[in-house]
PDB file of C-alpha atoms in Angstrom:
ATOM      1  CA  UNK A  23      -6.384  10.231   4.768  1.00  0.00           C
ATOM      2  CA  UNK A  24      -3.841   9.370   2.094  1.00  0.00           C
ATOM      3  CA  UNK A  25      -4.028   7.346  -0.983  1.00  0.00           C
ATOM      4  CA  UNK A  26      -1.854   4.156  -1.449  1.00  0.00           C
ATOM      5  CA  UNK A  27      -2.717   3.148  -4.697  1.00  0.00           C
ATOM      6  CA  UNK A  28       0.568   3.630  -6.781  1.00  0.00           C
ATOM      7  CA  UNK A  29       3.281   3.711  -4.250  1.00  0.00           C
ATOM      8  CA  UNK A  30       6.740   5.073  -5.595  1.00  0.00           C
ATOM      9  CA  UNK A  31       9.926   3.853  -3.816  1.00  0.00           C
ATOM     10  CA  UNK A  32      12.980   5.706  -5.153  1.00  0.00           C
ATOM     11  CA  UNK A  33      16.503   5.014  -5.816  1.00  0.00           C
ATOM     12  CA  UNK A  34      18.924   7.675  -6.531  1.00  0.00           C
ATOM     13  CA  UNK A  35      21.742   5.440  -7.515  1.00  0.00           C
ATOM     14  CA  UNK A  36      23.944   6.711  -9.874  1.00  0.00           C
ATOM     15  CA  UNK A  37      21.744   9.389 -10.743  1.00  0.00           C
ATOM     16  CA  UNK A  38      22.588  13.241 -10.433  1.00  0.00           C
ATOM     17  CA  UNK A  39      20.172  15.464  -8.303  1.00  0.00           C
ATOM     18  CA  UNK A  40      18.831  16.833 -11.853  1.00  0.00           C
ATOM     19  CA  UNK A  41      18.070  13.203 -13.271  1.00  0.00           C
ATOM     20  CA  UNK A  42      16.655  11.945 -10.566  1.00  0.00           C
ATOM     21  CA  UNK A  43      13.809  14.871  -9.782  1.00  0.00           C
ATOM     22  CA  UNK A  44      13.530  15.020 -13.336  1.00  0.00           C
ATOM     23  CA  UNK A  45      12.339  11.140 -12.893  1.00  0.00           C
ATOM     24  CA  UNK A  46       9.669  12.332 -10.156  1.00  0.00           C
ATOM     25  CA  UNK A  47       7.900  14.296 -12.600  1.00  0.00           C
ATOM     26  CA  UNK A  48       6.464  10.843 -13.434  1.00  0.00           C
ATOM     27  CA  UNK A  49       4.468  11.814 -10.371  1.00  0.00           C
ATOM     28  CA  UNK A  50       1.780  13.781 -12.945  1.00  0.00           C
ATOM     29  CA  UNK A  51       1.080   9.838 -14.269  1.00  0.00           C
ATOM     30  CA  UNK A  52      -0.474   8.837 -11.228  1.00  0.00           C
ATOM     31  CA  UNK A  53       1.770   8.039  -8.419  1.00  0.00           C
ATOM     32  CA  UNK A  54      -0.245   8.905  -5.224  1.00  0.00           C
ATOM     33  CA  UNK A  55       2.360   8.570  -2.050  1.00  0.00           C
ATOM     34  CA  UNK A  56       6.188   8.663  -2.404  1.00  0.00           C
ATOM     35  CA  UNK A  57       8.728   7.139  -0.516  1.00  0.00           C
ATOM     36  CA  UNK A  58      12.672   8.426  -0.270  1.00  0.00           C
ATOM     37  CA  UNK A  59      14.906   5.566   0.431  1.00  0.00           C
ATOM     38  CA  UNK A  60      18.389   6.152   0.995  1.00  0.00           C
ATOM     39  CA  UNK A  61      20.294   3.932   2.474  1.00  0.00           C
ATOM     40  CA  UNK A  62      23.597   4.938   1.439  1.00  0.00           C
ATOM     41  CA  UNK A  63      23.669   8.592   2.430  1.00  0.00           C
ATOM     42  CA  UNK A  64      24.405  10.519   5.417  1.00  0.00           C
ATOM     43  CA  UNK A  65      21.946  12.486   7.608  1.00  0.00           C
ATOM     44  CA  UNK A  66      22.906  15.853   6.131  1.00  0.00           C
ATOM     45  CA  UNK A  67      22.692  14.571   2.483  1.00  0.00           C
ATOM     46  CA  UNK A  68      19.691  12.784   3.158  1.00  0.00           C
ATOM     47  CA  UNK A  69      18.220  16.018   4.257  1.00  0.00           C
ATOM     48  CA  UNK A  70      19.206  17.840   1.696  1.00  0.00           C
ATOM     49  CA  UNK A  71      17.813  15.222  -0.972  1.00  0.00           C
ATOM     50  CA  UNK A  72      14.678  15.312   1.257  1.00  0.00           C
ATOM     51  CA  UNK A  73      14.038  18.704   1.075  1.00  0.00           C
ATOM     52  CA  UNK A  74      14.558  18.752  -2.725  1.00  0.00           C
ATOM     53  CA  UNK A  75      12.107  15.533  -3.427  1.00  0.00           C
ATOM     54  CA  UNK A  76       9.539  17.137  -1.176  1.00  0.00           C
ATOM     55  CA  UNK A  77       9.444  20.268  -3.062  1.00  0.00           C
ATOM     56  CA  UNK A  78       8.372  18.223  -6.268  1.00  0.00           C
ATOM     57  CA  UNK A  79       6.433  16.142  -4.381  1.00  0.00           C
ATOM     58  CA  UNK A  80       4.587  19.445  -2.795  1.00  0.00           C
ATOM     59  CA  UNK A  81       4.135  20.781  -6.725  1.00  0.00           C
ATOM     60  CA  UNK A  82       2.149  17.441  -7.462  1.00  0.00           C
ATOM     61  CA  UNK A  83       0.248  17.175  -4.031  1.00  0.00           C
ATOM     62  CA  UNK A  84       1.310  13.761  -3.477  1.00  0.00           C
ATOM     63  CA  UNK A  85       2.733  13.008   0.212  1.00  0.00           C
ATOM     64  CA  UNK A  86       6.499  12.518   0.812  1.00  0.00           C
ATOM     65  CA  UNK A  87       7.442   9.456   3.213  1.00  0.00           C
ATOM     66  CA  UNK A  88      10.872   9.051   4.403  1.00  0.00           C
ATOM     67  CA  UNK A  89      12.738   5.608   4.697  1.00  0.00           C
ATOM     68  CA  UNK A  90      14.022   4.636   8.163  1.00  0.00           C
ATOM     69  CA  UNK A  91      15.025   8.322   9.553  1.00  0.00           C
ATOM     70  CA  UNK A  92      12.073  10.098  11.818  1.00  0.00           C
ATOM     71  CA  UNK A  93      14.689  12.641  12.740  1.00  0.00           C
ATOM     72  CA  UNK A  94      14.854  13.193   8.718  1.00  0.00           C
ATOM     73  CA  UNK A  95      11.027  13.252   8.306  1.00  0.00           C
ATOM     74  CA  UNK A  96      10.888  15.685  11.079  1.00  0.00           C
ATOM     75  CA  UNK A  97      13.506  18.060   9.720  1.00  0.00           C
ATOM     76  CA  UNK A  98      11.801  17.979   6.683  1.00  0.00           C
ATOM     77  CA  UNK A  99       8.353  18.725   7.049  1.00  0.00           C
ATOM     78  CA  UNK A 100       7.440  15.200   5.244  1.00  0.00           C
ATOM     79  CA  UNK A 101       4.164  13.685   5.519  1.00  0.00           C
ATOM     80  CA  UNK A 102       5.356  10.640   7.627  1.00  0.00           C
ATOM     81  CA  UNK A 103       8.070   7.914   7.819  1.00  0.00           C
ATOM     82  CA  UNK A 104       8.502   4.086   6.612  1.00  0.00           C
ATOM     83  CA  UNK A 105      10.295   1.934   9.552  1.00  0.00           C
ATOM     84  CA  UNK A 106      10.799  -1.382   9.873  1.00  0.00           C
ATOM     85  CA  UNK A 107       9.348  -3.807  12.697  1.00  0.00           C
ATOM     86  CA  UNK A 108      11.518  -3.094  15.706  1.00  0.00           C
ATOM     87  CA  UNK A 109      11.532   0.291  15.325  1.00  0.00           C
ATOM     88  CA  UNK A 110       7.871   1.440  15.081  1.00  0.00           C
ATOM     89  CA  UNK A 111       7.245   1.500  19.180  1.00  0.00           C
ATOM     90  CA  UNK A 112      10.186   4.216  19.051  1.00  0.00           C
ATOM     91  CA  UNK A 113       8.745   6.170  16.573  1.00  0.00           C
ATOM     92  CA  UNK A 114       5.125   6.003  17.411  1.00  0.00           C
ATOM     93  CA  UNK A 115       6.875   7.740  20.747  1.00  0.00           C
ATOM     94  CA  UNK A 116       8.479  10.271  19.004  1.00  0.00           C
ATOM     95  CA  UNK A 117       6.832  13.523  18.573  1.00  0.00           C
ATOM     96  CA  UNK A 118       6.057  13.158  14.664  1.00  0.00           C
ATOM     97  CA  UNK A 119       2.315  14.943  15.216  1.00  0.00           C
ATOM     98  CA  UNK A 120      -1.057  13.090  14.716  1.00  0.00           C
ATOM     99  CA  UNK A 121      -1.541  14.320  11.192  1.00  0.00           C
ATOM    100  CA  UNK A 122       2.089  12.248  10.297  1.00  0.00           C
ATOM    101  CA  UNK A 123       1.695   8.868   8.412  1.00  0.00           C
ATOM    102  CA  UNK A 124       3.823   5.816  10.165  1.00  0.00           C
ATOM    103  CA  UNK A 125       4.074   2.913   7.476  1.00  0.00           C
ATOM    104  CA  UNK A 126       5.845  -0.405   8.221  1.00  0.00           C
ATOM    105  CA  UNK A 127       6.703  -3.900   6.423  1.00  0.00           C
ATOM    106  CA  UNK A 128       5.114  -6.923   7.535  1.00  0.00           C
ATOM    107  CA  UNK A 129       5.794 -10.292   5.861  1.00  0.00           C
ATOM    108  CA  UNK A 130       3.405 -12.660   7.950  1.00  0.00           C
ATOM    109  CA  UNK A 131      -0.039 -12.137   9.857  1.00  0.00           C
ATOM    110  CA  UNK A 132       1.983 -11.900  12.893  1.00  0.00           C
ATOM    111  CA  UNK A 133       4.030  -9.058  11.812  1.00  0.00           C
ATOM    112  CA  UNK A 134       0.847  -7.171  10.690  1.00  0.00           C
ATOM    113  CA  UNK A 135      -1.132  -7.261  13.258  1.00  0.00           C
ATOM    114  CA  UNK A 136       1.875  -6.732  15.741  1.00  0.00           C
ATOM    115  CA  UNK A 137       2.448  -3.598  13.289  1.00  0.00           C
ATOM    116  CA  UNK A 138      -1.047  -2.576  13.635  1.00  0.00           C
ATOM    117  CA  UNK A 139      -1.206  -2.712  17.307  1.00  0.00           C
ATOM    118  CA  UNK A 140       1.704  -0.834  17.536  1.00  0.00           C
ATOM    119  CA  UNK A 141       0.369   2.082  15.691  1.00  0.00           C
ATOM    120  CA  UNK A 142       1.338   1.713  11.946  1.00  0.00           C
ATOM    121  CA  UNK A 143      -1.085   3.468   9.324  1.00  0.00           C
ATOM    122  CA  UNK A 144      -0.341   1.135   6.437  1.00  0.00           C
ATOM    123  CA  UNK A 145       1.895  -1.868   5.686  1.00  0.00           C
ATOM    124  CA  UNK A 146       4.135  -2.951   2.849  1.00  0.00           C
ATOM    125  CA  UNK A 147       2.994  -6.654   2.525  1.00  0.00           C
ATOM    126  CA  UNK A 148       4.995  -9.561   1.898  1.00  0.00           C
ATOM    127  CA  UNK A 149       7.216  -9.612  -0.929  1.00  0.00           C
ATOM    128  CA  UNK A 150       6.280 -11.705  -4.006  1.00  0.00           C
ATOM    129  CA  UNK A 151       7.462 -14.540  -4.622  1.00  0.00           C
ATOM    130  CA  UNK A 152      11.090 -15.209  -7.255  1.00  0.00           C
ATOM    131  CA  UNK A 153       8.876 -17.262  -9.832  1.00  0.00           C
ATOM    132  CA  UNK A 154       5.468 -15.339 -10.103  1.00  0.00           C
ATOM    133  CA  UNK A 155       5.110 -14.877 -13.405  1.00  0.00           C
ATOM    134  CA  UNK A 156       2.350 -17.241 -13.413  1.00  0.00           C
ATOM    135  CA  UNK A 157      -1.001 -16.034 -13.487  1.00  0.00           C
ATOM    136  CA  UNK A 158      -3.037 -15.261 -10.251  1.00  0.00           C
ATOM    137  CA  UNK A 159      -0.851 -16.388  -7.758  1.00  0.00           C
ATOM    138  CA  UNK A 160      -2.182 -14.591  -5.245  1.00  0.00           C
ATOM    139  CA  UNK A 161      -4.019 -17.519  -3.810  1.00  0.00           C
ATOM    140  CA  UNK A 162      -1.224 -19.559  -3.942  1.00  0.00           C
ATOM    141  CA  UNK A 163      -0.422 -19.374  -0.298  1.00  0.00           C
ATOM    142  CA  UNK A 164       2.561 -16.645  -0.114  1.00  0.00           C
ATOM    143  CA  UNK A 165       0.403 -14.821   2.278  1.00  0.00           C
ATOM    144  CA  UNK A 166      -0.278 -11.600   0.725  1.00  0.00           C
ATOM    145  CA  UNK A 167      -4.197 -11.790   1.083  1.00  0.00           C
ATOM    146  CA  UNK A 168      -4.227 -13.308   4.787  1.00  0.00           C
ATOM    147  CA  UNK A 169      -1.753 -10.344   5.589  1.00  0.00           C
ATOM    148  CA  UNK A 170      -4.444  -7.821   3.744  1.00  0.00           C
ATOM    149  CA  UNK A 171      -7.670  -9.593   5.581  1.00  0.00           C
ATOM    150  CA  UNK A 172      -5.909  -9.710   9.079  1.00  0.00           C
ATOM    151  CA  UNK A 173      -5.737  -5.803   9.952  1.00  0.00           C
ATOM    152  CA  UNK A 174      -7.941  -3.139   9.191  1.00  0.00           C
ATOM    153  CA  UNK A 175      -5.311  -0.600   7.206  1.00  0.00           C
ATOM    154  CA  UNK A 176      -4.244   0.010   3.821  1.00  0.00           C
ATOM    155  CA  UNK A 177      -1.496  -2.828   2.907  1.00  0.00           C
ATOM    156  CA  UNK A 178       0.479  -2.440  -0.745  1.00  0.00           C
ATOM    157  CA  UNK A 179       1.790  -5.585  -2.438  1.00  0.00           C
ATOM    158  CA  UNK A 180       5.538  -4.893  -3.300  1.00  0.00           C
ATOM    159  CA  UNK A 181       8.304  -6.958  -4.871  1.00  0.00           C
ATOM    160  CA  UNK A 182       9.604  -6.674  -8.360  1.00  0.00           C
ATOM    161  CA  UNK A 183       6.493  -5.628  -9.609  1.00  0.00           C
ATOM    162  CA  UNK A 184       5.645  -4.057 -13.172  1.00  0.00           C
ATOM    163  CA  UNK A 185       3.106  -3.720 -15.855  1.00  0.00           C
ATOM    164  CA  UNK A 186       3.866  -7.008 -17.194  1.00  0.00           C
ATOM    165  CA  UNK A 187       3.447  -9.192 -14.372  1.00  0.00           C
ATOM    166  CA  UNK A 188       0.353  -7.407 -12.395  1.00  0.00           C
ATOM    167  CA  UNK A 189      -1.975 -10.326 -12.803  1.00  0.00           C
ATOM    168  CA  UNK A 190      -0.381 -11.885 -10.127  1.00  0.00           C
ATOM    169  CA  UNK A 191      -2.515  -9.544  -7.803  1.00  0.00           C
ATOM    170  CA  UNK A 192      -5.748 -10.485  -9.379  1.00  0.00           C
ATOM    171  CA  UNK A 193      -8.468 -10.969  -6.660  1.00  0.00           C
ATOM    172  CA  UNK A 194      -5.976  -9.648  -4.193  1.00  0.00           C
ATOM    173  CA  UNK A 195      -7.716  -7.083  -1.620  1.00  0.00           C
ATOM    174  CA  UNK A 196      -4.675  -4.904  -1.752  1.00  0.00           C
ATOM    175  CA  UNK A 197      -4.944  -1.487  -1.591  1.00  0.00           C
ATOM    176  CA  UNK A 198      -2.063  -0.387  -3.760  1.00  0.00           C
ATOM    177  CA  UNK A 199       1.153  -1.304  -5.148  1.00  0.00           C
ATOM    178  CA  UNK A 200       4.521  -0.438  -4.556  1.00  0.00           C
ATOM    179  CA  UNK A 201       7.257  -0.073  -7.162  1.00  0.00           C
ATOM    180  CA  UNK A 202      11.052   1.102  -7.531  1.00  0.00           C
ATOM    181  CA  UNK A 203      12.596   0.264 -11.059  1.00  0.00           C
ATOM    182  CA  UNK A 204       9.144   0.166 -12.615  1.00  0.00           C
ATOM    183  CA  UNK A 205       9.403   3.692 -13.123  1.00  0.00           C
ATOM    184  CA  UNK A 206      12.736   5.122 -11.695  1.00  0.00           C
ATOM    185  CA  UNK A 207      14.267   2.992 -14.532  1.00  0.00           C
ATOM    186  CA  UNK A 208      11.675   3.761 -17.243  1.00  0.00           C
ATOM    187  CA  UNK A 209      12.699   5.678 -20.260  1.00  0.00           C
ATOM    188  CA  UNK A 210       8.976   7.444 -19.706  1.00  0.00           C
ATOM    189  CA  UNK A 211       8.448   7.378 -16.041  1.00  0.00           C
ATOM    190  CA  UNK A 212       5.446   9.296 -16.358  1.00  0.00           C
ATOM    191  CA  UNK A 213       3.797   7.125 -19.032  1.00  0.00           C
ATOM    192  CA  UNK A 214       4.870   3.620 -16.504  1.00  0.00           C
ATOM    193  CA  UNK A 215       3.237   5.657 -14.036  1.00  0.00           C
ATOM    194  CA  UNK A 216       0.020   5.759 -15.435  1.00  0.00           C
ATOM    195  CA  UNK A 217      -0.181   2.293 -16.975  1.00  0.00           C
ATOM    196  CA  UNK A 218       0.635   1.280 -13.783  1.00  0.00           C
ATOM    197  CA  UNK A 219      -2.071   3.558 -11.868  1.00  0.00           C
ATOM    198  CA  UNK A 220      -4.302   1.967 -14.660  1.00  0.00           C
ATOM    199  CA  UNK A 221      -4.070  -1.530 -13.990  1.00  0.00           C
ATOM    200  CA  UNK A 222      -3.855  -1.699 -10.293  1.00  0.00           C
ATOM    201  CA  UNK A 223      -7.093   0.166 -10.563  1.00  0.00           C
ATOM    202  CA  UNK A 224      -8.616  -2.308 -12.400  1.00  0.00           C
ATOM    203  CA  UNK A 225      -7.454  -4.861  -9.993  1.00  0.00           C
ATOM    204  CA  UNK A 226      -8.846  -3.187  -7.083  1.00  0.00           C
ATOM    205  CA  UNK A 227     -12.459  -2.388  -8.989  1.00  0.00           C
ATOM    206  CA  UNK A 228     -12.476  -5.953  -9.965  1.00  0.00           C
ATOM    207  CA  UNK A 229     -11.955  -7.155  -6.406  1.00  0.00           C
ATOM    208  CA  UNK A 230     -14.143  -4.804  -4.770  1.00  0.00           C
ATOM    209  CA  UNK A 231     -17.332  -5.897  -7.392  1.00  0.00           C
ATOM    210  CA  UNK A 232     -15.970  -9.791  -6.470  1.00  0.00           C
ATOM    211  CA  UNK A 233     -16.597  -8.948  -2.820  1.00  0.00           C
ATOM    212  CA  UNK A 234     -20.258  -7.043  -3.675  1.00  0.00           C
ATOM    213  CA  UNK A 235     -21.260 -10.174  -6.057  1.00  0.00           C
ATOM    214  CA  UNK A 236     -20.138 -12.319  -3.098  1.00  0.00           C
ATOM    215  CA  UNK A 237     -22.006 -10.588  -0.548  1.00  0.00           C
ATOM    216  CA  UNK A 238     -25.387 -10.224  -2.145  1.00  0.00           C
ATOM    217  CA  UNK A 239     -25.367 -14.277  -2.959  1.00  0.00           C
ATOM    218  CA  UNK A 240     -24.106 -15.206   0.769  1.00  0.00           C
ATOM    219  CA  UNK A 241     -26.940 -12.460   2.343  1.00  0.00           C
ATOM    220  CA  UNK A 242     -29.587 -13.731  -0.227  1.00  0.00           C
ATOM    221  CA  UNK A 243     -29.058 -17.125   1.157  1.00  0.00           C
ATOM    222  CA  UNK A 244     -29.223 -16.354   4.279  1.00  0.00           C
ATOM    223  CA  UNK A 245     -32.484 -14.516   4.064  1.00  0.00           C
ATOM    224  CA  UNK A 246     -34.050 -17.117   2.115  1.00  0.00           C
ATOM    225  CA  UNK A 247     -32.930 -20.232   4.656  1.00  0.00           C
ATOM    226  CA  UNK A 248     -34.165 -18.172   7.760  1.00  0.00           C
ATOM    227  CA  UNK A 249     -36.978 -15.667   6.528  1.00  0.00           C
ATOM    228  CA  UNK A 250     -36.707 -11.994   6.458  1.00  0.00           C
ATOM    229  CA  UNK A 251     -38.278 -11.144   9.873  1.00  0.00           C
ATOM    230  CA  UNK A 252     -35.692 -13.598  11.842  1.00  0.00           C
ATOM    231  CA  UNK A 253     -33.050 -12.052   9.573  1.00  0.00           C
ATOM    232  CA  UNK A 254     -32.657  -8.665  11.483  1.00  0.00           C
ATOM    233  CA  UNK A 255     -31.003  -6.104  10.699  1.00  0.00           C
ATOM    234  CA  UNK A 256     -28.552  -6.595  14.005  1.00  0.00           C
ATOM    235  CA  UNK A 257     -28.369 -10.218  12.279  1.00  0.00           C
ATOM    236  CA  UNK A 258     -27.715  -9.079   8.896  1.00  0.00           C
ATOM    237  CA  UNK A 259     -24.846  -6.506  10.126  1.00  0.00           C
ATOM    238  CA  UNK A 260     -23.305  -9.364  11.599  1.00  0.00           C
ATOM    239  CA  UNK A 261     -23.274 -11.470   8.765  1.00  0.00           C
ATOM    240  CA  UNK A 262     -21.828  -8.661   6.811  1.00  0.00           C
ATOM    241  CA  UNK A 263     -19.015  -8.047   8.841  1.00  0.00           C
ATOM    242  CA  UNK A 264     -18.538 -11.849   9.151  1.00  0.00           C
ATOM    243  CA  UNK A 265     -18.569 -12.077   5.233  1.00  0.00           C
ATOM    244  CA  UNK A 266     -16.339  -8.804   4.896  1.00  0.00           C
ATOM    245  CA  UNK A 267     -13.743 -10.304   7.397  1.00  0.00           C
ATOM    246  CA  UNK A 268     -13.609 -13.989   5.687  1.00  0.00           C
ATOM    247  CA  UNK A 269     -13.342 -13.052   1.850  1.00  0.00           C
ATOM    248  CA  UNK A 270     -12.181  -9.410   2.069  1.00  0.00           C
ATOM    249  CA  UNK A 271     -11.045  -7.660   4.910  1.00  0.00           C
TER     250      UNK A 271
END
């Protein structure tokens, strides 16, 4: 079990180890999952930094995910690995262990369902559009909600999110957000993480409340229409699942 509410994707570009690791102290602000992403480092350097990062994550009991490299994840005893669509089948075949987390990126419903079938434990949903300054764009057709509803595993939103533009996610059934610069480039990573965590929690709570209210209204209408005796427990369960899939997940 893992909590994807606030998923930090790291960036060590131009940083010393000490500077990079000190930024990770922001985990105390509410980061719930960390992905070490190092596209420019060779295997030895990647593993060295992975072990240093894991020591910090372990201290705060935050799972560490390794981007792209299942071998590094295994060698560092990380909590899991995040891979691209094409790498997912081979990663699941490797001996990562049943308790390891495997994440994938999915920008469409088709990709999300394929990743789920191939064993993904969570998804990083479709990137937000470049012009997402407007309010409540989550229903404007860029597909994040559809991805969320298409699979029964956690989906996190990603794409330039920060405390100032998170209203784009209002009403979206996301399980969390993935951020990079909003924490890594903050002058106060701990404070930034605390604010982000609070904001995404509010979004999740409001969406859950909206779902509960919609569920109650629709079930009440159906019961009124068909009557309590006809609306059996089995029928109630069927409509509850229909409402969940149609309007929430």
